[in-house]
XYZ file of C-alpha atoms in Angstrom:
298
model
C 127.250 95.338 91.079
C 126.490 98.768 92.494
C 123.537 101.138 92.706
C 125.475 103.528 90.475
C 125.524 100.903 87.730
C 121.779 100.372 88.205
C 121.173 104.118 87.889
C 123.317 104.333 84.747
C 121.475 101.397 83.139
C 118.097 102.950 83.953
C 119.222 106.261 82.455
C 120.381 104.583 79.235
C 117.026 102.769 78.970
C 115.134 106.025 79.520
C 117.178 108.147 77.113
C 117.949 105.532 74.455
C 121.635 106.416 74.190
C 124.784 106.613 76.294
C 125.361 110.236 75.298
C 121.904 111.376 76.408
C 122.175 109.310 79.603
C 125.500 110.957 80.430
C 123.947 114.399 79.949
C 121.015 113.440 82.174
C 123.344 112.142 84.887
C 125.828 115.011 84.395
C 128.782 112.666 84.046
C 131.269 111.933 81.271
C 130.086 109.652 78.479
C 133.024 107.195 78.845
C 132.065 106.688 82.486
C 128.558 105.564 81.527
C 129.869 103.253 78.788
C 132.404 101.710 81.162
C 129.814 101.103 83.876
C 127.376 99.475 81.449
C 130.069 97.228 79.968
C 131.211 96.230 83.452
C 127.658 95.453 84.490
C 127.073 93.283 81.417
C 130.352 91.417 82.001
C 129.472 90.757 85.625
C 125.974 89.565 84.741
C 127.139 87.604 81.683
C 124.267 88.963 79.553
C 123.627 91.720 77.019
C 121.339 94.361 78.517
C 120.932 96.585 75.440
C 120.640 96.038 71.714
C 121.726 98.706 69.224
C 118.948 99.669 66.776
C 118.555 102.461 64.177
C 116.580 104.459 66.761
C 119.058 103.968 69.601
C 119.813 101.537 72.421
C 116.867 99.323 73.364
C 116.777 96.926 76.336
C 116.874 93.242 75.432
C 114.344 90.805 76.912
C 116.803 89.971 79.683
C 117.603 93.655 80.008
C 113.966 94.592 80.581
C 113.665 92.003 83.332
C 116.862 93.269 84.970
C 115.780 96.918 84.729
C 112.501 96.236 86.508
C 114.417 94.877 89.503
C 117.040 97.631 89.256
C 114.309 100.270 89.463
C 112.946 98.686 92.641
C 116.445 98.642 94.182
C 117.225 102.252 93.241
C 113.899 103.528 94.557
C 114.370 101.627 97.808
C 117.854 103.131 98.240
C 116.545 106.648 97.583
C 113.790 106.198 100.141
C 116.270 104.878 102.699
C 118.494 107.934 102.192
C 115.509 110.283 102.417
C 114.285 108.682 105.640
C 117.747 108.870 107.207
C 118.203 112.527 106.229
C 114.703 113.764 107.016
C 114.570 116.048 110.025
C 111.637 117.311 112.028
C 111.243 120.417 109.866
C 112.739 119.327 106.564
C 112.132 116.606 104.001
C 114.712 115.723 101.368
C 115.063 112.974 98.802
C 112.653 111.794 96.116
C 108.929 111.040 96.186
C 107.432 108.986 93.331
C 103.689 109.472 92.835
C 101.323 107.964 90.273
C 97.804 109.196 89.569
C 95.205 107.204 87.729
C 94.283 109.198 84.658
C 91.354 111.544 85.267
C 91.230 111.245 89.054
C 92.422 114.001 91.368
C 93.200 116.266 88.413
C 92.560 119.365 90.504
C 93.329 118.053 93.997
C 96.738 116.435 93.416
C 98.455 119.534 91.944
C 97.097 121.612 94.831
C 98.477 119.220 97.443
C 101.809 118.855 95.642
C 102.161 122.625 95.336
C 101.811 123.030 99.101
C 104.224 120.139 99.684
C 106.895 121.628 97.421
C 106.581 125.087 98.955
C 106.870 123.592 102.419
C 109.793 121.281 101.613
C 111.844 122.895 98.857
C 114.524 120.173 98.845
C 112.063 117.341 98.253
C 112.148 116.055 94.657
C 108.742 114.869 93.426
C 108.184 112.750 90.305
C 104.580 112.356 89.130
C 103.125 110.418 86.235
C 99.659 109.406 85.022
C 98.667 105.792 84.467
C 95.303 104.820 82.902
C 95.239 101.166 83.964
C 94.137 99.982 87.412
C 95.975 96.690 86.885
C 99.258 98.446 86.073
C 98.952 100.744 89.090
C 98.342 97.722 91.294
C 101.428 95.995 89.833
C 103.608 99.058 90.407
C 102.388 99.306 94.005
C 103.203 95.630 94.617
C 106.677 96.057 93.145
C 107.453 98.907 95.507
C 108.127 101.347 92.654
C 105.607 103.931 93.926
C 105.561 105.880 97.151
C 101.922 106.899 96.727
C 99.255 106.028 94.168
C 96.066 108.040 93.694
C 93.381 105.926 92.068
C 89.746 104.932 91.852
C 88.627 102.215 94.236
C 88.193 98.823 92.592
C 87.796 95.169 93.533
C 91.572 94.826 93.930
C 91.973 97.858 96.209
C 94.039 96.956 99.285
C 92.307 96.888 102.648
C 94.574 99.607 104.048
C 93.812 102.103 101.274
C 92.883 105.614 102.390
C 89.507 106.880 101.133
C 89.860 110.555 100.199
C 86.432 111.312 98.759
C 84.378 110.783 95.626
C 84.764 112.077 92.092
C 81.452 113.017 90.475
C 81.264 112.316 86.747
C 79.753 114.758 84.275
C 78.785 114.595 80.628
C 80.444 116.895 78.102
C 78.251 118.024 75.195
C 78.968 119.770 71.931
C 78.141 123.458 71.489
C 74.466 123.795 70.624
C 73.521 120.340 71.918
C 69.843 120.158 72.883
C 70.651 118.823 76.377
C 72.527 122.011 77.289
C 69.133 123.556 78.051
C 68.823 121.224 81.073
C 70.602 121.671 84.387
C 71.074 117.895 84.636
C 71.097 115.331 81.820
C 69.136 112.104 82.155
C 71.316 109.346 80.810
C 68.445 107.714 78.936
C 68.188 110.921 76.884
C 71.594 110.114 75.406
C 70.334 107.022 73.602
C 71.781 106.930 70.091
C 74.552 109.427 70.835
C 78.080 108.608 69.640
C 80.606 108.432 72.495
C 84.190 109.614 72.787
C 85.711 106.843 74.885
C 89.046 106.027 76.506
C 91.626 103.282 76.051
C 90.114 99.855 76.699
C 92.217 99.056 79.771
C 91.645 102.419 81.480
C 89.543 102.887 84.613
C 87.651 105.725 82.913
C 86.466 103.485 80.109
C 85.406 100.898 82.691
C 83.248 103.507 84.452
C 81.662 104.569 81.151
C 80.913 100.987 80.125
C 79.198 100.278 83.449
C 77.121 103.449 83.142
C 76.023 102.617 79.613
C 75.091 99.059 80.521
C 73.270 100.052 83.719
C 71.136 102.477 81.720
C 70.567 100.151 78.731
C 72.525 102.372 76.386
C 74.413 100.948 73.439
C 78.052 102.111 73.448
C 78.293 103.591 69.927
C 81.996 104.486 69.849
C 83.096 107.313 67.571
C 86.639 107.699 68.940
C 89.036 106.469 71.621
C 91.497 108.796 73.308
C 94.195 108.552 75.972
C 93.682 111.834 77.842
C 90.674 113.412 79.549
C 91.456 116.861 78.126
C 91.376 115.404 74.604
C 88.020 113.728 75.253
C 86.563 117.016 76.519
C 87.860 119.019 73.544
C 86.611 116.495 70.988
C 83.194 116.301 72.629
C 83.023 120.108 72.755
C 83.611 120.202 68.998
C 80.629 117.924 68.419
C 82.381 114.655 67.627
C 80.374 112.864 70.309
C 79.557 113.051 74.012
C 81.874 111.894 76.776
C 81.812 111.195 80.512
C 84.656 112.448 82.713
C 85.344 113.284 86.376
C 84.204 116.847 87.112
C 87.653 117.898 88.323
C 89.188 116.828 84.995
C 87.239 119.384 82.923
C 89.741 121.972 81.618
C 89.077 125.646 82.206
C 86.939 127.177 79.473
C 84.699 124.156 78.880
C 82.503 124.420 81.979
C 79.555 125.780 79.957
C 79.397 122.514 77.966
C 79.324 120.279 81.053
C 76.297 118.906 82.888
C 75.799 116.525 85.833
C 73.942 113.335 84.978
C 70.976 111.467 86.387
C 71.226 108.891 87.834
C 74.318 110.454 89.405
C 77.648 108.775 88.665
C 80.514 108.935 91.156
C 83.618 106.944 91.966
C 85.440 106.632 95.323
C 89.021 107.892 95.155
C 91.690 106.286 97.319
C 95.344 106.792 98.107
C 97.571 103.723 98.370
C 100.772 104.370 100.287
C 103.763 102.044 100.184
C 104.449 99.769 103.120
C 106.643 101.458 105.694
C 105.721 104.916 104.435
C 108.095 107.712 105.360
C 107.436 111.318 106.362
C 107.104 112.582 102.765
C 104.305 110.137 101.898
C 102.576 110.892 105.185
C 102.764 114.648 104.549
C 101.315 114.308 101.041
C 98.522 112.036 102.270
C 97.560 114.598 104.919
C 97.471 117.352 102.283
C 95.302 115.253 99.959
C 92.851 114.689 102.787
C 92.545 118.452 103.179
C 91.606 118.932 99.528
C 87.929 119.263 98.573
C 86.748 116.013 96.996
C 83.027 115.382 97.410
C 81.952 118.615 95.762
C 78.438 118.933 94.408
C 78.578 119.750 90.693
C 76.084 122.261 89.376
C 76.000 124.200 86.111
C 73.532 126.746 84.864
C 71.534 125.764 81.763
C 72.258 127.618 78.563
C 70.111 130.681 78.071
């Protein structure tokens, strides 16, 4: 078995077909097919099943691909570390951000990083679940994870600052006349909430319970921008990190009392290289603990 075979199998799983995987890898289609067949013969198992929608990993295939991803990422990091010079970083950096946290700060830090090191390839994705982020960190899939602190946060996590949460109200809502909304004044309001396993929904549930508010759920969404837009249109109110409010909705946002905030941490892989260290330094320079203040509607 070779890392090339691992990379081909991962590409087929991602794209759902040999043809699309070959295009992604910029190689001939027969080469991908041959490598996959050789890998399956060597392993003595079927990695993919053919379905009407394309090639889908089998149960055994999914287990193999998880380990293959770890091996490929480790090899990429080893190459990047060996090739990194004092003034240049090359290779790939895999970053995950917990949905809703660092929405403004992470792009700023990554923009500086990319301008400084043009040959560094950065892959970023959002993940709503704290448990899944923790699992990915343990598996060594991630180089850096940006997330809210929780009971399972590792002891060596780096505290970057705190995200203040704000409430988003519909146009014309009576509470827009206030410069800060008392949570008890939201009794009886319908709430636009997040997926049940997301950190954002966990924060909202704790806030509602701490303030003796019944969580009347009108909708569940997967993205902070969607929650803000739906709340702005009057479907219900929602609670999001201040930095996650899209431009153009600031006039419908208010801080809350009692104040709600969440520590934000960065978890860096063991044996972090120069790319992770550079990104961590840039994140520390971003403004995190910013006081949120909005003018009441006139």
